Amino acid sequence: MFTGLTPELCAQAWDLVRPAIERAAEQGVIRGAAGDLVVMDPARPGTLLWSGSIGETEDKTYGYAVAKAKVAERTGYDTSRVRMDVPHLYTAGDIVYPGGVVRHGMVVAFSGVEGEADEMIAEWFVAAVRGIARLAFVSPHGPDATGTRYLGE
């Protein structure tokens, strides 16, 4: 039964995105297949919902991903946009690297490769979540044939 964004949905999306990261590294698009991804809980601001990693990561990489997600969540902007368009929204202690995105009510951040590629990977993840969620939400008989008016019933 579909109930919205869950850790299980995130894990499924991550399983789809990981091979793309590996392929990008194999082709030399990114410097390697290593890093950490975090997802903030849209129902509980300031709370991490899920995290995943690929390759050999370091504690600092996970910390960078969390820091990027917190800046994106607080400002409502991708961290690349904060850096370029609204640097006045930075506060003491904020990370300045790109890689955190705000898309369709989700805040996701990746850290581990180049900042621009970190952002790309976060966007891939959001796209995978949205696609999986749409398929789970909409029954084969149409969006109003899900069997309930309220999720979780």
Tab-separated table of N, CA and C in Angstrom:
chain	number	residue	atom	x	y	z
A	1	MET	N	0.834	-1.171	0.000
A	1	MET	CA	0.000	0.000	0.000
A	1	MET	C	0.884	1.242	0.000
A	2	PHE	N	0.615	2.173	-0.879
A	2	PHE	CA	1.397	3.394	-0.996
A	2	PHE	C	1.066	4.355	0.134
A	3	THR	N	2.099	4.870	0.794
A	3	THR	CA	1.883	5.823	1.897
A	3	THR	C	2.795	7.036	1.793
A	4	GLY	N	3.346	7.301	0.621
A	4	GLY	CA	4.202	8.464	0.450
A	4	GLY	C	5.672	8.116	0.588
A	5	LEU	N	6.481	9.129	0.875
A	5	LEU	CA	7.924	8.953	0.968
A	5	LEU	C	8.282	8.173	2.228
A	6	THR	N	8.947	7.053	2.039
A	6	THR	CA	9.345	6.181	3.137
A	6	THR	C	10.804	5.774	2.961
A	7	PRO	N	11.428	5.266	4.015
A	7	PRO	CA	12.788	4.739	3.845
A	7	PRO	C	12.855	3.622	2.804
A	8	GLU	N	11.823	2.808	2.723
A	8	GLU	CA	11.803	1.715	1.749
A	8	GLU	C	11.773	2.253	0.317
A	9	LEU	N	10.986	3.291	0.091
A	9	LEU	CA	10.933	3.917	-1.232
A	9	LEU	C	12.286	4.521	-1.588
A	10	CYS	N	12.915	5.162	-0.606
A	10	CYS	CA	14.251	5.733	-0.836
A	10	CYS	C	15.258	4.641	-1.195
A	11	ALA	N	15.211	3.524	-0.481
A	11	ALA	CA	16.146	2.423	-0.756
A	11	ALA	C	15.940	1.879	-2.168
A	12	GLN	N	14.693	1.786	-2.595
A	12	GLN	CA	14.411	1.301	-3.938
A	12	GLN	C	14.956	2.276	-4.985
A	13	ALA	N	14.753	3.567	-4.767
A	13	ALA	CA	15.280	4.572	-5.694
A	13	ALA	C	16.804	4.517	-5.737
A	14	TRP	N	17.431	4.359	-4.579
A	14	TRP	CA	18.895	4.294	-4.505
A	14	TRP	C	19.416	3.106	-5.309
A	15	ASP	N	18.689	1.981	-5.273
A	15	ASP	CA	19.091	0.809	-6.049
A	15	ASP	C	19.088	1.098	-7.552
A	16	LEU	N	18.230	2.017	-7.980
A	16	LEU	CA	18.197	2.393	-9.395
A	16	LEU	C	19.310	3.374	-9.752
A	17	VAL	N	19.659	4.246	-8.825
A	17	VAL	CA	20.626	5.316	-9.092
A	17	VAL	C	22.075	4.824	-8.995
A	18	ARG	N	22.340	3.896	-8.103
A	18	ARG	CA	23.722	3.421	-7.905
A	18	ARG	C	24.403	2.977	-9.207
A	19	PRO	N	23.745	2.178	-10.048
A	19	PRO	CA	24.403	1.780	-11.300
A	19	PRO	C	24.723	2.976	-12.207
A	20	ALA	N	23.900	4.006	-12.168
A	20	ALA	CA	24.181	5.191	-12.984
A	20	ALA	C	25.440	5.896	-12.483
A	21	ILE	N	25.621	5.939	-11.184
A	21	ILE	CA	26.829	6.538	-10.603
A	21	ILE	C	28.053	5.734	-11.035
A	22	GLU	N	27.945	4.422	-10.942
A	22	GLU	CA	29.062	3.561	-11.340
A	22	GLU	C	29.399	3.752	-12.820
A	23	ARG	N	28.372	3.844	-13.646
A	23	ARG	CA	28.596	4.029	-15.083
A	23	ARG	C	29.236	5.387	-15.373
A	24	ALA	N	28.779	6.423	-14.683
A	24	ALA	CA	29.366	7.754	-14.868
A	24	ALA	C	30.846	7.742	-14.501
A	25	ALA	N	31.200	7.005	-13.449
A	25	ALA	CA	32.607	6.900	-13.052
A	25	ALA	C	33.409	6.124	-14.091
A	26	GLU	N	32.846	5.027	-14.582
A	26	GLU	CA	33.527	4.227	-15.608
A	26	GLU	C	33.825	5.047	-16.866
A	27	GLN	N	32.920	5.932	-17.224
A	27	GLN	CA	33.089	6.743	-18.429
A	27	GLN	C	33.909	8.000	-18.185
A	28	GLY	N	34.329	8.231	-16.944
A	28	GLY	CA	35.130	9.396	-16.636
A	28	GLY	C	34.339	10.690	-16.510
A	29	VAL	N	33.015	10.576	-16.435
A	29	VAL	CA	32.180	11.761	-16.261
A	29	VAL	C	32.372	12.333	-14.855
A	30	ILE	N	32.514	11.449	-13.884
A	30	ILE	CA	32.782	11.852	-12.498
A	30	ILE	C	34.053	11.165	-12.040
A	31	ARG	N	34.654	11.662	-10.972
A	31	ARG	CA	35.981	11.176	-10.587
A	31	ARG	C	35.986	9.836	-9.874
A	32	GLY	N	34.825	9.285	-9.551
A	32	GLY	CA	34.770	7.980	-8.915
A	32	GLY	C	33.359	7.643	-8.496
A	33	ALA	N	33.174	6.401	-8.084
A	33	ALA	CA	31.859	5.949	-7.636
A	33	ALA	C	31.875	5.820	-6.129
A	34	ALA	N	31.936	6.954	-5.454
A	34	ALA	CA	31.951	6.944	-3.993
A	34	ALA	C	31.256	8.186	-3.475
A	35	GLY	N	30.483	7.999	-2.418
A	35	GLY	CA	29.837	9.139	-1.790
A	35	GLY	C	28.652	8.737	-0.946
A	36	ASP	N	28.051	9.731	-0.335
A	36	ASP	CA	26.911	9.537	0.555
A	36	ASP	C	25.755	10.418	0.112
A	37	LEU	N	24.538	9.878	0.235
A	37	LEU	CA	23.331	10.607	-0.099
A	37	LEU	C	22.433	10.645	1.128
A	38	VAL	N	21.812	11.789	1.373
A	38	VAL	CA	20.868	11.914	2.483
A	38	VAL	C	19.568	12.519	1.974
A	39	VAL	N	18.487	12.139	2.620
A	39	VAL	CA	17.150	12.626	2.295
A	39	VAL	C	16.539	13.179	3.575
A	40	MET	N	16.070	14.412	3.507
A	40	MET	CA	15.398	15.005	4.657
A	40	MET	C	13.938	14.552	4.664
A	41	ASP	N	13.353	14.469	5.844
A	41	ASP	CA	11.966	14.049	5.990
A	41	ASP	C	11.057	15.252	5.755
A	42	PRO	N	10.263	15.256	4.673
A	42	PRO	CA	9.411	16.416	4.410
A	42	PRO	C	8.321	16.608	5.458
A	43	ALA	N	7.989	15.568	6.190
A	43	ALA	CA	6.953	15.666	7.224
A	43	ALA	C	7.500	16.179	8.551
A	44	ARG	N	8.827	16.123	8.709
A	44	ARG	CA	9.457	16.560	9.962
A	44	ARG	C	10.717	17.348	9.639
A	45	PRO	N	10.574	18.645	9.356
A	45	PRO	CA	11.744	19.462	9.001
A	45	PRO	C	12.883	19.310	10.015
A	46	GLY	N	14.102	19.281	9.466
A	46	GLY	CA	15.284	19.143	10.307
A	46	GLY	C	15.636	17.711	10.652
A	47	THR	N	14.859	16.760	10.120
A	47	THR	CA	15.063	15.347	10.444
A	47	THR	C	15.463	14.572	9.200
A	48	LEU	N	16.510	13.784	9.319
A	48	LEU	CA	16.907	12.920	8.207
A	48	LEU	C	15.955	11.734	8.132
A	49	LEU	N	15.508	11.432	6.926
A	49	LEU	CA	14.630	10.287	6.707
A	49	LEU	C	15.427	9.046	6.327
A	50	TRP	N	16.456	9.249	5.473
A	50	TRP	CA	17.167	8.097	4.922
A	50	TRP	C	18.543	8.523	4.441
A	51	SER	N	19.461	7.580	4.450
A	51	SER	CA	20.781	7.831	3.869
A	51	SER	C	21.291	6.564	3.201
A	52	GLY	N	22.122	6.762	2.199
A	52	GLY	CA	22.737	5.645	1.498
A	52	GLY	C	24.143	6.017	1.088
A	53	SER	N	24.947	5.018	0.794
A	53	SER	CA	26.314	5.305	0.365
A	53	SER	C	26.711	4.354	-0.752
A	54	ILE	N	27.768	4.753	-1.448
A	54	ILE	CA	28.321	3.945	-2.522
A	54	ILE	C	29.837	4.034	-2.425
A	55	GLY	N	30.507	2.911	-2.636
A	55	GLY	CA	31.963	2.885	-2.640
A	55	GLY	C	32.570	3.138	-1.277
A	56	GLU	N	33.860	3.446	-1.307
A	56	GLU	CA	34.609	3.737	-0.087
A	56	GLU	C	34.355	5.181	0.312
A	57	THR	N	33.633	5.382	1.390
A	57	THR	CA	33.324	6.734	1.829
A	57	THR	C	34.039	7.036	3.139
A	58	GLU	N	34.006	8.290	3.503
A	58	GLU	CA	34.624	8.746	4.747
A	58	GLU	C	33.549	9.408	5.602
A	59	ASP	N	33.793	9.487	6.897
A	59	ASP	CA	32.850	10.163	7.784
A	59	ASP	C	32.587	11.588	7.326
A	60	LYS	N	33.632	12.256	6.821
A	60	LYS	CA	33.457	13.647	6.423
A	60	LYS	C	32.524	13.766	5.222
A	61	THR	N	32.519	12.765	4.338
A	61	THR	CA	31.649	12.817	3.166
A	61	THR	C	30.189	12.788	3.596
A	62	TYR	N	29.860	11.917	4.528
A	62	TYR	CA	28.494	11.869	5.059
A	62	TYR	C	28.159	13.203	5.738
A	63	GLY	N	29.085	13.722	6.497
A	63	GLY	CA	28.879	15.009	7.166
A	63	GLY	C	28.647	16.134	6.176
A	64	TYR	N	29.369	16.117	5.066
A	64	TYR	CA	29.163	17.131	4.024
A	64	TYR	C	27.762	17.007	3.422
A	65	ALA	N	27.325	15.780	3.168
A	65	ALA	CA	25.985	15.578	2.603
A	65	ALA	C	24.920	16.119	3.558
A	66	VAL	N	25.049	15.821	4.824
A	66	VAL	CA	24.093	16.328	5.821
A	66	VAL	C	24.120	17.853	5.850
A	67	ALA	N	25.315	18.422	5.837
A	67	ALA	CA	25.445	19.882	5.882
A	67	ALA	C	24.816	20.530	4.647
A	68	LYS	N	25.009	19.930	3.478
A	68	LYS	CA	24.401	20.450	2.250
A	68	LYS	C	22.879	20.392	2.345
A	69	ALA	N	22.363	19.270	2.841
A	69	ALA	CA	20.911	19.123	2.971
A	69	ALA	C	20.340	20.162	3.930
A	70	LYS	N	21.041	20.438	4.995
A	70	LYS	CA	20.540	21.419	5.968
A	70	LYS	C	20.511	22.830	5.382
A	71	VAL	N	21.529	23.192	4.605
A	71	VAL	CA	21.530	24.515	3.958
A	71	VAL	C	20.377	24.594	2.957
A	72	ALA	N	20.203	23.555	2.142
A	72	ALA	CA	19.130	23.549	1.150
A	72	ALA	C	17.762	23.609	1.827
A	73	GLU	N	17.591	22.860	2.884
A	73	GLU	CA	16.303	22.855	3.581
A	73	GLU	C	16.012	24.215	4.216
A	74	ARG	N	17.004	24.785	4.878
A	74	ARG	CA	16.794	26.061	5.564
A	74	ARG	C	16.507	27.199	4.595
A	75	THR	N	17.238	27.238	3.471
A	75	THR	CA	17.090	28.348	2.536
A	75	THR	C	15.982	28.129	1.510
A	76	GLY	N	15.667	26.860	1.231
A	76	GLY	CA	14.702	26.557	0.181
A	76	GLY	C	15.302	26.590	-1.211
A	77	TYR	N	16.627	26.668	-1.285
A	77	TYR	CA	17.342	26.722	-2.567
A	77	TYR	C	18.339	25.576	-2.673
A	78	ASP	N	18.619	25.175	-3.930
A	78	ASP	CA	19.749	24.273	-4.169
A	78	ASP	C	21.002	24.951	-3.645
A	79	THR	N	21.938	24.170	-3.158
A	79	THR	CA	23.160	24.777	-2.618
A	79	THR	C	23.964	25.483	-3.703
A	80	SER	N	23.859	25.046	-4.946
A	80	SER	CA	24.539	25.771	-6.034
A	80	SER	C	23.905	27.145	-6.241
A	81	ARG	N	22.623	27.258	-6.037
A	81	ARG	CA	21.926	28.549	-6.183
A	81	ARG	C	22.244	29.470	-5.005
A	82	VAL	N	22.356	28.898	-3.815
A	82	VAL	CA	22.743	29.731	-2.668
A	82	VAL	C	24.100	30.354	-2.969
A	83	ARG	N	24.998	29.516	-3.423
A	83	ARG	CA	26.363	29.948	-3.718
A	83	ARG	C	26.410	31.046	-4.784
A	84	MET	N	25.605	30.904	-5.837
A	84	MET	CA	25.678	31.818	-6.979
A	84	MET	C	24.709	32.992	-6.889
A	85	ASP	N	23.493	32.742	-6.420
A	85	ASP	CA	22.439	33.745	-6.506
A	85	ASP	C	22.101	34.442	-5.194
A	86	VAL	N	22.170	33.710	-4.096
A	86	VAL	CA	21.729	34.294	-2.819
A	86	VAL	C	22.731	34.020	-1.691
A	87	PRO	N	24.000	34.359	-1.899
A	87	PRO	CA	24.993	34.066	-0.870
A	87	PRO	C	24.717	34.791	0.447
A	88	HIS	N	23.877	35.815	0.406
A	88	HIS	CA	23.528	36.517	1.645
A	88	HIS	C	22.714	35.638	2.595
A	89	LEU	N	22.209	34.488	2.109
A	89	LEU	CA	21.457	33.583	2.975
A	89	LEU	C	22.344	32.628	3.779
A	90	TYR	N	23.639	32.595	3.457
A	90	TYR	CA	24.555	31.787	4.262
A	90	TYR	C	24.595	32.310	5.690
A	91	THR	N	24.813	31.386	6.626
A	91	THR	CA	25.059	31.766	8.011
A	91	THR	C	26.342	31.093	8.459
A	92	ALA	N	26.892	31.571	9.554
A	92	ALA	CA	28.141	31.007	10.075
A	92	ALA	C	27.997	29.498	10.250
A	93	GLY	N	28.986	28.777	9.762
A	93	GLY	CA	29.002	27.327	9.890
A	93	GLY	C	28.394	26.579	8.716
A	94	ASP	N	27.780	27.292	7.754
A	94	ASP	CA	27.206	26.630	6.586
A	94	ASP	C	28.294	26.112	5.659
A	95	ILE	N	28.043	24.968	5.050
A	95	ILE	CA	28.940	24.446	4.022
A	95	ILE	C	28.680	25.213	2.730
A	96	VAL	N	29.706	25.421	1.929
A	96	VAL	CA	29.560	26.234	0.715
A	96	VAL	C	29.595	25.397	-0.567
A	97	TYR	N	29.670	24.087	-0.462
A	97	TYR	CA	29.752	23.239	-1.647
A	97	TYR	C	28.380	22.964	-2.248
A	98	PRO	N	28.299	22.819	-3.583
A	98	PRO	CA	27.050	22.394	-4.205
A	98	PRO	C	26.811	20.901	-3.963
A	99	GLY	N	25.575	20.488	-4.162
A	99	GLY	CA	25.239	19.066	-4.020
A	99	GLY	C	23.929	18.821	-3.302
A	100	GLY	N	23.333	19.870	-2.729
A	100	GLY	CA	22.026	19.742	-2.093
A	100	GLY	C	20.970	20.347	-2.991
A	101	VAL	N	19.851	19.627	-3.182
A	101	VAL	CA	18.786	20.125	-4.045
A	101	VAL	C	17.450	20.146	-3.323
A	102	VAL	N	16.612	21.064	-3.786
A	102	VAL	CA	15.231	21.164	-3.322
A	102	VAL	C	14.364	20.947	-4.552
A	103	ARG	N	13.681	19.815	-4.598
A	103	ARG	CA	12.871	19.475	-5.768
A	103	ARG	C	11.542	18.877	-5.321
A	104	HIS	N	10.461	19.500	-5.766
A	104	HIS	CA	9.133	18.919	-5.598
A	104	HIS	C	8.846	18.535	-4.145
A	105	GLY	N	9.243	19.395	-3.228
A	105	GLY	CA	8.994	19.145	-1.815
A	105	GLY	C	10.004	18.247	-1.139
A	106	MET	N	11.015	17.806	-1.875
A	106	MET	CA	12.056	16.947	-1.306
A	106	MET	C	13.363	17.708	-1.200
A	107	VAL	N	14.108	17.425	-0.133
A	107	VAL	CA	15.470	17.936	0.015
A	107	VAL	C	16.392	16.727	0.047
A	108	VAL	N	17.317	16.689	-0.920
A	108	VAL	CA	18.246	15.570	-1.075
A	108	VAL	C	19.630	16.151	-1.293
A	109	ALA	N	20.648	15.516	-0.716
A	109	ALA	CA	22.022	15.965	-0.943
A	109	ALA	C	22.936	14.757	-1.117
A	110	PHE	N	23.919	14.927	-1.998
A	110	PHE	CA	24.952	13.921	-2.222
A	110	PHE	C	26.298	14.596	-2.064
A	111	SER	N	27.252	13.873	-1.520
A	111	SER	CA	28.622	14.364	-1.430
A	111	SER	C	29.570	13.211	-1.684
A	112	GLY	N	30.607	13.496	-2.472
A	112	GLY	CA	31.594	12.459	-2.723
A	112	GLY	C	32.388	12.664	-3.994
A	113	VAL	N	31.816	13.379	-4.955
A	113	VAL	CA	32.534	13.643	-6.197
A	113	VAL	C	32.582	15.157	-6.393
A	114	GLU	N	32.664	15.614	-7.609
A	114	GLU	CA	32.651	17.047	-7.863
A	114	GLU	C	31.291	17.612	-7.460
A	115	GLY	N	31.280	18.842	-6.947
A	115	GLY	CA	30.039	19.440	-6.471
A	115	GLY	C	28.929	19.446	-7.502
A	116	GLU	N	29.246	19.773	-8.730
A	116	GLU	CA	28.243	19.782	-9.790
A	116	GLU	C	27.710	18.377	-10.038
A	117	ALA	N	28.570	17.387	-9.969
A	117	ALA	CA	28.129	15.998	-10.130
A	117	ALA	C	27.341	15.542	-8.909
A	118	ASP	N	27.715	16.018	-7.732
A	118	ASP	CA	26.934	15.711	-6.527
A	118	ASP	C	25.485	16.150	-6.726
A	119	GLU	N	25.316	17.345	-7.289
A	119	GLU	CA	23.971	17.866	-7.542
A	119	GLU	C	23.241	17.009	-8.573
A	120	MET	N	23.933	16.608	-9.611
A	120	MET	CA	23.336	15.757	-10.636
A	120	MET	C	22.828	14.458	-10.026
A	121	ILE	N	23.621	13.847	-9.169
A	121	ILE	CA	23.243	12.582	-8.538
A	121	ILE	C	22.029	12.784	-7.628
A	122	ALA	N	21.995	13.884	-6.902
A	122	ALA	CA	20.831	14.173	-6.054
A	122	ALA	C	19.575	14.318	-6.916
A	123	GLU	N	19.723	14.961	-8.068
A	123	GLU	CA	18.577	15.109	-8.975
A	123	GLU	C	18.133	13.765	-9.540
A	124	TRP	N	19.077	12.907	-9.877
A	124	TRP	CA	18.719	11.563	-10.344
A	124	TRP	C	17.880	10.858	-9.291
A	125	PHE	N	18.317	10.990	-8.052
A	125	PHE	CA	17.608	10.320	-6.961
A	125	PHE	C	16.174	10.841	-6.843
A	126	VAL	N	16.003	12.154	-6.875
A	126	VAL	CA	14.659	12.731	-6.783
A	126	VAL	C	13.791	12.208	-7.930
A	127	ALA	N	14.329	12.169	-9.137
A	127	ALA	CA	13.573	11.674	-10.287
A	127	ALA	C	13.154	10.222	-10.087
A	128	ALA	N	14.041	9.407	-9.548
A	128	ALA	CA	13.715	8.000	-9.301
A	128	ALA	C	12.605	7.881	-8.252
A	129	VAL	N	12.702	8.654	-7.175
A	129	VAL	CA	11.660	8.624	-6.140
A	129	VAL	C	10.316	9.012	-6.735
A	130	ARG	N	10.286	10.108	-7.478
A	130	ARG	CA	9.016	10.563	-8.059
A	130	ARG	C	8.424	9.532	-9.009
A	131	GLY	N	9.262	8.934	-9.844
A	131	GLY	CA	8.759	7.925	-10.776
A	131	GLY	C	8.203	6.712	-10.065
A	132	ILE	N	8.940	6.202	-9.087
A	132	ILE	CA	8.477	5.036	-8.331
A	132	ILE	C	7.188	5.370	-7.579
A	133	ALA	N	7.137	6.553	-6.974
A	133	ALA	CA	5.956	6.956	-6.211
A	133	ALA	C	4.736	7.081	-7.118
A	134	ARG	N	4.926	7.660	-8.280
A	134	ARG	CA	3.797	7.791	-9.211
A	134	ARG	C	3.273	6.420	-9.615
A	135	LEU	N	4.176	5.513	-9.922
A	135	LEU	CA	3.740	4.169	-10.307
A	135	LEU	C	3.040	3.459	-9.161
A	136	ALA	N	3.499	3.664	-7.941
A	136	ALA	CA	2.878	3.021	-6.779
A	136	ALA	C	1.528	3.650	-6.453
A	137	PHE	N	1.415	4.940	-6.644
A	137	PHE	CA	0.185	5.655	-6.298
A	137	PHE	C	-0.944	5.393	-7.280
A	138	VAL	N	-0.613	5.387	-8.557
A	138	VAL	CA	-1.627	5.250	-9.586
A	138	VAL	C	-1.859	3.770	-9.877
A	139	SER	N	-3.087	3.328	-9.679
A	139	SER	CA	-3.389	1.922	-9.955
A	139	SER	C	-3.449	1.707	-11.464
A	140	PRO	N	-3.388	0.472	-11.916
A	140	PRO	CA	-3.487	0.204	-13.356
A	140	PRO	C	-4.812	0.682	-13.952
A	141	HIS	N	-5.794	0.976	-13.096
A	141	HIS	CA	-7.116	1.394	-13.561
A	141	HIS	C	-7.302	2.904	-13.491
A	142	GLY	N	-6.232	3.637	-13.206
A	142	GLY	CA	-6.311	5.095	-13.172
A	142	GLY	C	-6.097	5.653	-11.774
A	143	PRO	N	-5.807	6.946	-11.693
A	143	PRO	CA	-5.431	7.552	-10.415
A	143	PRO	C	-6.537	7.579	-9.371
A	144	ASP	N	-7.800	7.497	-9.784
A	144	ASP	CA	-8.887	7.522	-8.810
A	144	ASP	C	-9.379	6.130	-8.454
A	145	ALA	N	-8.696	5.113	-8.921
A	145	ALA	CA	-9.097	3.735	-8.644
A	145	ALA	C	-8.121	3.063	-7.684
A	146	THR	N	-7.535	3.836	-6.777
A	146	THR	CA	-6.550	3.291	-5.846
A	146	THR	C	-7.189	2.519	-4.700
A	147	GLY	N	-8.515	2.576	-4.579
A	147	GLY	CA	-9.192	1.795	-3.544
A	147	GLY	C	-9.458	2.562	-2.270
A	148	THR	N	-8.977	3.785	-2.157
A	148	THR	CA	-9.209	4.556	-0.946
A	148	THR	C	-9.131	6.047	-1.263
A	149	ARG	N	-9.763	6.823	-0.442
A	149	ARG	CA	-9.647	8.274	-0.567
A	149	ARG	C	-8.492	8.791	0.290
A	150	TYR	N	-8.065	8.007	1.252
A	150	TYR	CA	-7.026	8.425	2.188
A	150	TYR	C	-5.912	7.392	2.221
A	151	LEU	N	-4.664	7.868	2.189
A	151	LEU	CA	-3.516	6.948	2.204
A	151	LEU	C	-3.440	6.216	3.535
A	152	GLY	N	-3.023	4.984	3.483
A	152	GLY	CA	-2.847	4.191	4.689
A	152	GLY	C	-4.099	3.464	5.131
A	153	GLU	N	-5.184	3.607	4.399
A	153	GLU	CA	-6.438	2.896	4.766
A	153	GLU	C	-6.685	1.745	3.820
